[in-house]
GROMACS .gro file of C-alpha atoms in nm:
model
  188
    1UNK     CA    1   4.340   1.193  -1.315
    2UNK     CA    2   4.377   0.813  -1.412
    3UNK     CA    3   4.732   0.835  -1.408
    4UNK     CA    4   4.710   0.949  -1.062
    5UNK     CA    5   4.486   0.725  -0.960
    6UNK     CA    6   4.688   0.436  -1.083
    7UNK     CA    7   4.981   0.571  -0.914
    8UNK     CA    8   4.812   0.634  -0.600
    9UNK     CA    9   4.718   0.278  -0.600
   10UNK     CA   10   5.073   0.157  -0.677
   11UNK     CA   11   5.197   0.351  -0.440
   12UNK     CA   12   4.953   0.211  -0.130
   13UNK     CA   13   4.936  -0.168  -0.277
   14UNK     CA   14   5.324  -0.253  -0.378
   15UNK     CA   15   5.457  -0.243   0.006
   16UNK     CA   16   5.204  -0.486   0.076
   17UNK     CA   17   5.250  -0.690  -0.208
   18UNK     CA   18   5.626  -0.696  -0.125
   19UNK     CA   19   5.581  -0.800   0.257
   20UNK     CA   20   5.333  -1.040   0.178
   21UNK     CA   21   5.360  -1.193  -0.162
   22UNK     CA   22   5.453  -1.557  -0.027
   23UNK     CA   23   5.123  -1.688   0.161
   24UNK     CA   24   5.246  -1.843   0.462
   25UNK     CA   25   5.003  -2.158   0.376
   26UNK     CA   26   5.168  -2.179   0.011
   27UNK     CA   27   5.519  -2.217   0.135
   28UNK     CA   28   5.827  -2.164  -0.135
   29UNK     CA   29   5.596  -2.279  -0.411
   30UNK     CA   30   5.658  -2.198  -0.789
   31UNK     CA   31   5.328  -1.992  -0.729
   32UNK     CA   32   5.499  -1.758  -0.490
   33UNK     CA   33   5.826  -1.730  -0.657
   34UNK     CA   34   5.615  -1.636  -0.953
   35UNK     CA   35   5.440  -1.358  -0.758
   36UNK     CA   36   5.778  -1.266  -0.598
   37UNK     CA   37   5.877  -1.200  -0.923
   38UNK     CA   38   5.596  -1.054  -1.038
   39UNK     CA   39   5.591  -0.746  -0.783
   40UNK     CA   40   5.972  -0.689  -0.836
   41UNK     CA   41   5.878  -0.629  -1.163
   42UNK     CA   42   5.584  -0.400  -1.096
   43UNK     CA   43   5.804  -0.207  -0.853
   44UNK     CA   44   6.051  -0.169  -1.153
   45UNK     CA   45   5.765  -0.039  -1.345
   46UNK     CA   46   5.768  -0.346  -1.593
   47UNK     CA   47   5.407  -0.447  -1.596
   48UNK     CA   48   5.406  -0.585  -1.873
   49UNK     CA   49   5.617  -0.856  -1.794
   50UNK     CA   50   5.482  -0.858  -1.448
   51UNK     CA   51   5.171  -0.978  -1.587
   52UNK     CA   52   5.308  -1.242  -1.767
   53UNK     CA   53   5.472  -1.397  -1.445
   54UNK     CA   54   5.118  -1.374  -1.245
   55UNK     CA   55   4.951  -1.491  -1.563
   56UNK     CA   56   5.167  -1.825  -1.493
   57UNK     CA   57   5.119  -1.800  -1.170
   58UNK     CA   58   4.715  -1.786  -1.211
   59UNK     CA   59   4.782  -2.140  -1.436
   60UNK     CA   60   4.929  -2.289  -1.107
   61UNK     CA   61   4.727  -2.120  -0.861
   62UNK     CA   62   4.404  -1.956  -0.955
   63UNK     CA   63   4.359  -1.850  -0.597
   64UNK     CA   64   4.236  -1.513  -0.486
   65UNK     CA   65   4.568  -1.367  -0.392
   66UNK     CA   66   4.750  -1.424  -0.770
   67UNK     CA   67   4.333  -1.264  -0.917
   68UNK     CA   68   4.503  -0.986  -0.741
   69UNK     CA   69   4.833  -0.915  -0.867
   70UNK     CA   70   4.714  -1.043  -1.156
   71UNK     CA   71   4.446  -0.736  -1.107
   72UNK     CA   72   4.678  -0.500  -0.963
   73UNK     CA   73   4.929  -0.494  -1.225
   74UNK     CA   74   4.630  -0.524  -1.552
   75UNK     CA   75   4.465  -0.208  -1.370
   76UNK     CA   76   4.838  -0.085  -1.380
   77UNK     CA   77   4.857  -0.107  -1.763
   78UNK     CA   78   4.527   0.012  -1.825
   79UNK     CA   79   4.326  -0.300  -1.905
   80UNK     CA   80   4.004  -0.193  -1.702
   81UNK     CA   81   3.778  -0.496  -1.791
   82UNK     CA   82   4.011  -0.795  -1.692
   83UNK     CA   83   4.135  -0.585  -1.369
   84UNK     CA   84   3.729  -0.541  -1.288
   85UNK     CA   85   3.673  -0.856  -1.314
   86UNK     CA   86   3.995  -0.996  -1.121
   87UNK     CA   87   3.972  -0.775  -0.826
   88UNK     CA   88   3.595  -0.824  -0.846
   89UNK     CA   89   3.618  -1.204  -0.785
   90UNK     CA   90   3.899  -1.189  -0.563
   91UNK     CA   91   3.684  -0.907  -0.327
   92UNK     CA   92   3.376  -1.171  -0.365
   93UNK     CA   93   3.615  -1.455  -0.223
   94UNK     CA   94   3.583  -1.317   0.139
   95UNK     CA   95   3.974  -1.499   0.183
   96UNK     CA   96   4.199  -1.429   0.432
   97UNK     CA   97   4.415  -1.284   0.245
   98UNK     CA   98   4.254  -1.012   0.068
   99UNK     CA   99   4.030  -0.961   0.432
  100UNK     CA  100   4.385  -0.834   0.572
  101UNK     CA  101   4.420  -0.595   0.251
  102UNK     CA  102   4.046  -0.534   0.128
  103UNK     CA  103   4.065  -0.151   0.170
  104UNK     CA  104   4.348  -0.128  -0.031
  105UNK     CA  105   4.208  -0.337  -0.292
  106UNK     CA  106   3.863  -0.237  -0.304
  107UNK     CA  107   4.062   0.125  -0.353
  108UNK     CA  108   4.198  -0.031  -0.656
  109UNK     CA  109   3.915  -0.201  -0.806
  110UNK     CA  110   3.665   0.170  -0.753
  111UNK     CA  111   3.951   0.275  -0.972
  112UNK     CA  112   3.888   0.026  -1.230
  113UNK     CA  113   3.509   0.054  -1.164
  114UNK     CA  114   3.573   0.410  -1.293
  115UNK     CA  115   3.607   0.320  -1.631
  116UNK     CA  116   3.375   0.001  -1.670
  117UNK     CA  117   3.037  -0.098  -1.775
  118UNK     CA  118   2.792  -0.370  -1.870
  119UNK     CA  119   2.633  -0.472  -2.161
  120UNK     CA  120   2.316  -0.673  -2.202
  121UNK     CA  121   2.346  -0.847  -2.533
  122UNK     CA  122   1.984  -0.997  -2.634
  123UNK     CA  123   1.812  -1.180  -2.965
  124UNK     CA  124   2.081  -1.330  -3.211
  125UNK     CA  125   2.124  -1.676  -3.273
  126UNK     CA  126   2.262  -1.969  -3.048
  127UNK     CA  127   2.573  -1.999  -3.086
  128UNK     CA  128   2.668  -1.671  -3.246
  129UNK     CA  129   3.012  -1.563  -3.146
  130UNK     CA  130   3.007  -1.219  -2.960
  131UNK     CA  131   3.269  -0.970  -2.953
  132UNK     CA  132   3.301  -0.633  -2.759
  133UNK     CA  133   3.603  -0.402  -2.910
  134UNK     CA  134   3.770  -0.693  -3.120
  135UNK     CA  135   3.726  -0.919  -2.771
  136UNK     CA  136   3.529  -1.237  -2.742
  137UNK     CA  137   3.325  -1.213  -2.478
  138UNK     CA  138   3.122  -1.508  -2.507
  139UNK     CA  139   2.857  -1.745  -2.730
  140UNK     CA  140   2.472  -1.624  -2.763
  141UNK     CA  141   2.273  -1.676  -2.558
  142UNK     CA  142   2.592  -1.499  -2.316
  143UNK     CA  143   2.405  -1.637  -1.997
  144UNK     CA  144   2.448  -1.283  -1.794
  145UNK     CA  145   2.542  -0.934  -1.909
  146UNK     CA  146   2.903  -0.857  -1.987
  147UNK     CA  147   3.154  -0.591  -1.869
  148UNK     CA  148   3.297  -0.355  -2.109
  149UNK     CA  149   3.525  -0.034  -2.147
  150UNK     CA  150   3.355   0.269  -2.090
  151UNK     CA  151   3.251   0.478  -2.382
  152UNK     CA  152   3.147   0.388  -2.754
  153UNK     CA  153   3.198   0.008  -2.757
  154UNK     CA  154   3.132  -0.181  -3.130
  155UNK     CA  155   2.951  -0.495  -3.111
  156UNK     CA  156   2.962  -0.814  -3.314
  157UNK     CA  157   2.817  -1.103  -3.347
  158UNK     CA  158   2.871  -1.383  -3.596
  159UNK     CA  159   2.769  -1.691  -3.704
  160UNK     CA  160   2.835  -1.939  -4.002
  161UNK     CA  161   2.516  -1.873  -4.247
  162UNK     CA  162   2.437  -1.525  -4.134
  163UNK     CA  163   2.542  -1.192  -4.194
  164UNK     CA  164   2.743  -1.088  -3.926
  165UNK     CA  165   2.579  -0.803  -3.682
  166UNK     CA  166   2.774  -0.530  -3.614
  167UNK     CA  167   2.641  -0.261  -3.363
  168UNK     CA  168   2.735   0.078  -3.161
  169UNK     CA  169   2.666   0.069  -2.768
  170UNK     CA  170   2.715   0.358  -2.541
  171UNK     CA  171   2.895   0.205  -2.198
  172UNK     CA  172   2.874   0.443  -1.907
  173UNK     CA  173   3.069   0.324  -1.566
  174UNK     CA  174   2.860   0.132  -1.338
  175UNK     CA  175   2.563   0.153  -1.545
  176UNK     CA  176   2.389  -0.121  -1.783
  177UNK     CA  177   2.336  -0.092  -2.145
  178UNK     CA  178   2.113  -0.332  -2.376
  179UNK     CA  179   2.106  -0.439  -2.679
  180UNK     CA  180   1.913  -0.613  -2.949
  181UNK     CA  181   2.076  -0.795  -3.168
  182UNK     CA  182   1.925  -0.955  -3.534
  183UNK     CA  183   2.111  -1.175  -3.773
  184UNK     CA  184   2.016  -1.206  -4.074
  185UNK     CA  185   2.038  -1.528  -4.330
  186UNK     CA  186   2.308  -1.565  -4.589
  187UNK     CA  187   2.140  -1.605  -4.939
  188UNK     CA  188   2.393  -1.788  -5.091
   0.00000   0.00000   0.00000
Protein backbone atom coordinates (compact mmCIF):
# COMPACT_ATOMS: atom_id res chain seq x y z
CA UNK A 1 0.00 0.00 0.00
CA UNK A 2 2.92 2.52 0.78
CA UNK A 3 4.80 1.38 -2.02
CA UNK A 4 1.95 2.25 -4.14
CA UNK A 5 1.33 5.21 -2.77
CA UNK A 6 4.83 6.40 -3.21
CA UNK A 7 4.74 5.35 -6.69
CA UNK A 8 1.53 6.87 -7.42
CA UNK A 9 3.00 10.05 -6.25
CA UNK A 10 6.16 9.67 -8.37
CA UNK A 11 4.36 8.94 -11.04
CA UNK A 12 1.89 12.32 -10.91
CA UNK A 13 4.80 14.73 -9.40
CA UNK A 14 8.10 13.84 -11.68
CA UNK A 15 6.50 15.33 -15.10
CA UNK A 16 6.00 18.37 -13.28
CA UNK A 17 9.11 18.48 -11.63
CA UNK A 18 10.79 17.91 -15.05
CA UNK A 19 8.82 20.81 -16.94
CA UNK A 20 9.23 23.06 -14.24
CA UNK A 21 12.29 22.53 -12.15
CA UNK A 22 14.05 25.94 -13.27
CA UNK A 23 11.77 28.87 -11.72
CA UNK A 24 11.54 31.31 -14.36
CA UNK A 25 12.44 34.12 -11.56
CA UNK A 26 15.68 32.00 -10.54
CA UNK A 27 17.15 31.97 -13.98
CA UNK A 28 20.23 29.33 -14.74
CA UNK A 29 21.21 29.52 -11.11
CA UNK A 30 23.38 26.78 -9.34
CA UNK A 31 19.99 26.30 -7.41
CA UNK A 32 18.22 25.12 -10.50
CA UNK A 33 20.92 23.14 -12.03
CA UNK A 34 20.97 21.46 -8.67
CA UNK A 35 17.24 20.65 -8.87
CA UNK A 36 17.70 19.77 -12.59
CA UNK A 37 19.83 17.32 -11.41
CA UNK A 38 18.10 16.33 -8.70
CA UNK A 39 14.82 15.11 -10.63
CA UNK A 40 16.99 13.32 -13.32
CA UNK A 41 18.07 11.44 -10.63
CA UNK A 42 14.71 10.71 -9.04
CA UNK A 43 13.42 9.75 -12.49
CA UNK A 44 16.42 7.25 -12.59
CA UNK A 45 15.21 6.01 -9.34
CA UNK A 46 18.44 7.26 -7.45
CA UNK A 47 16.96 9.07 -4.51
CA UNK A 48 19.40 8.80 -2.62
CA UNK A 49 21.65 10.84 -4.41
CA UNK A 50 18.81 12.97 -5.51
CA UNK A 51 18.54 14.11 -2.10
CA UNK A 52 21.89 14.99 -1.71
CA UNK A 53 21.77 17.42 -4.80
CA UNK A 54 18.41 19.22 -3.32
CA UNK A 55 20.03 19.04 0.08
CA UNK A 56 22.71 21.53 -1.61
CA UNK A 57 20.36 23.08 -3.28
CA UNK A 58 18.23 23.88 0.08
CA UNK A 59 21.95 25.45 1.39
CA UNK A 60 21.64 27.93 -1.61
CA UNK A 61 18.07 28.34 -1.78
CA UNK A 62 15.87 27.42 1.10
CA UNK A 63 12.87 28.48 -0.90
CA UNK A 64 9.62 26.62 -1.05
CA UNK A 65 10.12 24.98 -4.38
CA UNK A 66 13.75 23.04 -3.37
CA UNK A 67 11.35 22.14 0.58
CA UNK A 68 9.71 20.28 -2.17
CA UNK A 69 11.94 18.15 -4.03
CA UNK A 70 13.72 18.07 -1.16
CA UNK A 71 10.18 16.54 0.23
CA UNK A 72 9.31 14.70 -2.74
CA UNK A 73 12.28 12.64 -3.06
CA UNK A 74 12.70 12.06 1.33
CA UNK A 75 8.90 10.84 1.08
CA UNK A 76 10.40 8.76 -1.89
CA UNK A 77 12.92 6.96 0.37
CA UNK A 78 10.75 6.59 3.16
CA UNK A 79 11.83 9.29 5.60
CA UNK A 80 8.18 10.32 6.69
CA UNK A 81 9.12 12.97 9.36
CA UNK A 82 11.53 15.28 7.31
CA UNK A 83 9.13 14.84 4.09
CA UNK A 84 6.08 16.01 6.67
CA UNK A 85 7.69 18.61 7.65
CA UNK A 86 9.15 19.85 4.13
CA UNK A 87 6.01 19.58 2.21
CA UNK A 88 4.25 20.93 5.31
CA UNK A 89 6.15 24.28 5.21
CA UNK A 90 6.34 24.50 1.65
CA UNK A 91 2.12 23.98 1.50
CA UNK A 92 2.06 26.79 4.43
CA UNK A 93 4.17 29.18 2.06
CA UNK A 94 1.05 29.96 -0.12
CA UNK A 95 4.03 30.59 -3.20
CA UNK A 96 3.42 30.65 -6.57
CA UNK A 97 4.96 27.93 -7.26
CA UNK A 98 3.58 25.25 -5.24
CA UNK A 99 -0.17 27.29 -5.83
CA UNK A 100 0.31 25.98 -9.60
CA UNK A 101 1.09 22.30 -8.17
CA UNK A 102 -0.65 22.21 -4.58
CA UNK A 103 -2.94 19.24 -5.46
CA UNK A 104 -0.25 17.26 -6.43
CA UNK A 105 1.69 18.04 -3.47
CA UNK A 106 -0.77 18.11 -0.85
CA UNK A 107 -1.37 14.36 -2.52
CA UNK A 108 2.10 13.73 -1.50
CA UNK A 109 2.34 15.15 1.82
CA UNK A 110 -1.48 13.06 2.98
CA UNK A 111 0.87 10.32 1.99
CA UNK A 112 3.46 11.22 4.40
CA UNK A 113 0.74 12.37 6.88
CA UNK A 114 -0.12 8.63 6.76
CA UNK A 115 2.61 7.57 8.70
CA UNK A 116 3.31 10.63 11.13
CA UNK A 117 2.56 11.84 14.52
CA UNK A 118 3.27 14.26 17.33
CA UNK A 119 4.68 14.07 20.49
CA UNK A 120 4.25 16.39 23.45
CA UNK A 121 7.38 16.06 25.49
CA UNK A 122 6.77 17.78 29.11
CA UNK A 123 8.80 18.08 32.71
CA UNK A 124 12.65 17.33 32.34
CA UNK A 125 15.21 19.73 32.82
CA UNK A 126 16.29 22.88 30.70
CA UNK A 127 18.46 22.08 28.57
CA UNK A 128 18.11 18.32 28.43
CA UNK A 129 18.88 17.00 25.01
CA UNK A 130 15.80 15.13 23.48
CA UNK A 131 15.86 12.40 21.11
CA UNK A 132 12.98 10.53 19.24
CA UNK A 133 14.31 7.05 17.56
CA UNK A 134 18.16 7.92 17.93
CA UNK A 135 17.08 11.64 16.38
CA UNK A 136 17.57 14.93 18.11
CA UNK A 137 14.69 16.64 18.01
CA UNK A 138 15.36 19.47 20.13
CA UNK A 139 16.51 21.01 23.85
CA UNK A 140 13.84 20.92 26.89
CA UNK A 141 11.76 22.92 27.22
CA UNK A 142 11.14 21.82 23.03
CA UNK A 143 8.94 25.07 22.66
CA UNK A 144 5.97 23.07 20.64
CA UNK A 145 5.24 19.37 20.20
CA UNK A 146 7.34 17.36 17.80
CA UNK A 147 6.56 15.08 14.80
CA UNK A 148 7.50 11.55 14.89
CA UNK A 149 7.22 8.10 12.98
CA UNK A 150 4.21 6.37 13.57
CA UNK A 151 4.20 3.48 15.93
CA UNK A 152 6.35 2.63 19.16
CA UNK A 153 8.79 5.58 19.25
CA UNK A 154 11.71 5.44 22.31
CA UNK A 155 12.32 8.60 23.97
CA UNK A 156 15.40 10.16 25.54
CA UNK A 157 16.38 12.75 27.21
CA UNK A 158 19.76 13.65 28.69
CA UNK A 159 21.56 15.90 30.52
CA UNK A 160 25.11 16.26 32.16
CA UNK A 161 24.40 15.36 36.08
CA UNK A 162 21.31 13.29 35.56
CA UNK A 163 20.41 9.97 34.71
CA UNK A 164 19.35 9.92 31.37
CA UNK A 165 15.36 9.27 30.77
CA UNK A 166 14.53 6.84 28.50
CA UNK A 167 10.75 6.26 27.65
CA UNK A 168 8.18 4.25 25.25
CA UNK A 169 5.47 6.49 23.36
CA UNK A 170 2.77 5.14 21.21
CA UNK A 171 2.60 7.62 17.87
CA UNK A 172 -0.61 7.20 15.94
CA UNK A 173 -0.87 9.35 12.46
CA UNK A 174 -2.35 12.64 12.89
CA UNK A 175 -2.93 12.25 16.45
CA UNK A 176 -0.95 13.78 19.61
CA UNK A 177 0.76 11.86 22.23
CA UNK A 178 2.23 13.28 25.69
CA UNK A 179 4.60 12.65 27.75
CA UNK A 180 6.09 13.25 31.14
CA UNK A 181 9.36 13.18 31.46
CA UNK A 182 11.60 13.06 35.10
CA UNK A 183 15.32 13.15 35.41
CA UNK A 184 16.76 12.15 38.05
CA UNK A 185 20.23 13.43 39.87
CA UNK A 186 23.53 11.68 39.44
CA UNK A 187 24.90 10.71 42.96
CA UNK A 188 28.28 10.75 42.17
Amino acid sequence: MVRLALALALATLLPIARAHAQSPAHGASGVDELIERGVALREQMRDAEAIEAFREARALEDSPRVRTQLGLALLATGDFVEAYVLLDDALASRDAWVEARREAIEGSFASASSHVGTVEIVGGEPGGQVEINGRIVGTMPLPEPVHALAGRAVVEVSLAGFHRATSEVAVEPGRLARLHVTLVPRAD
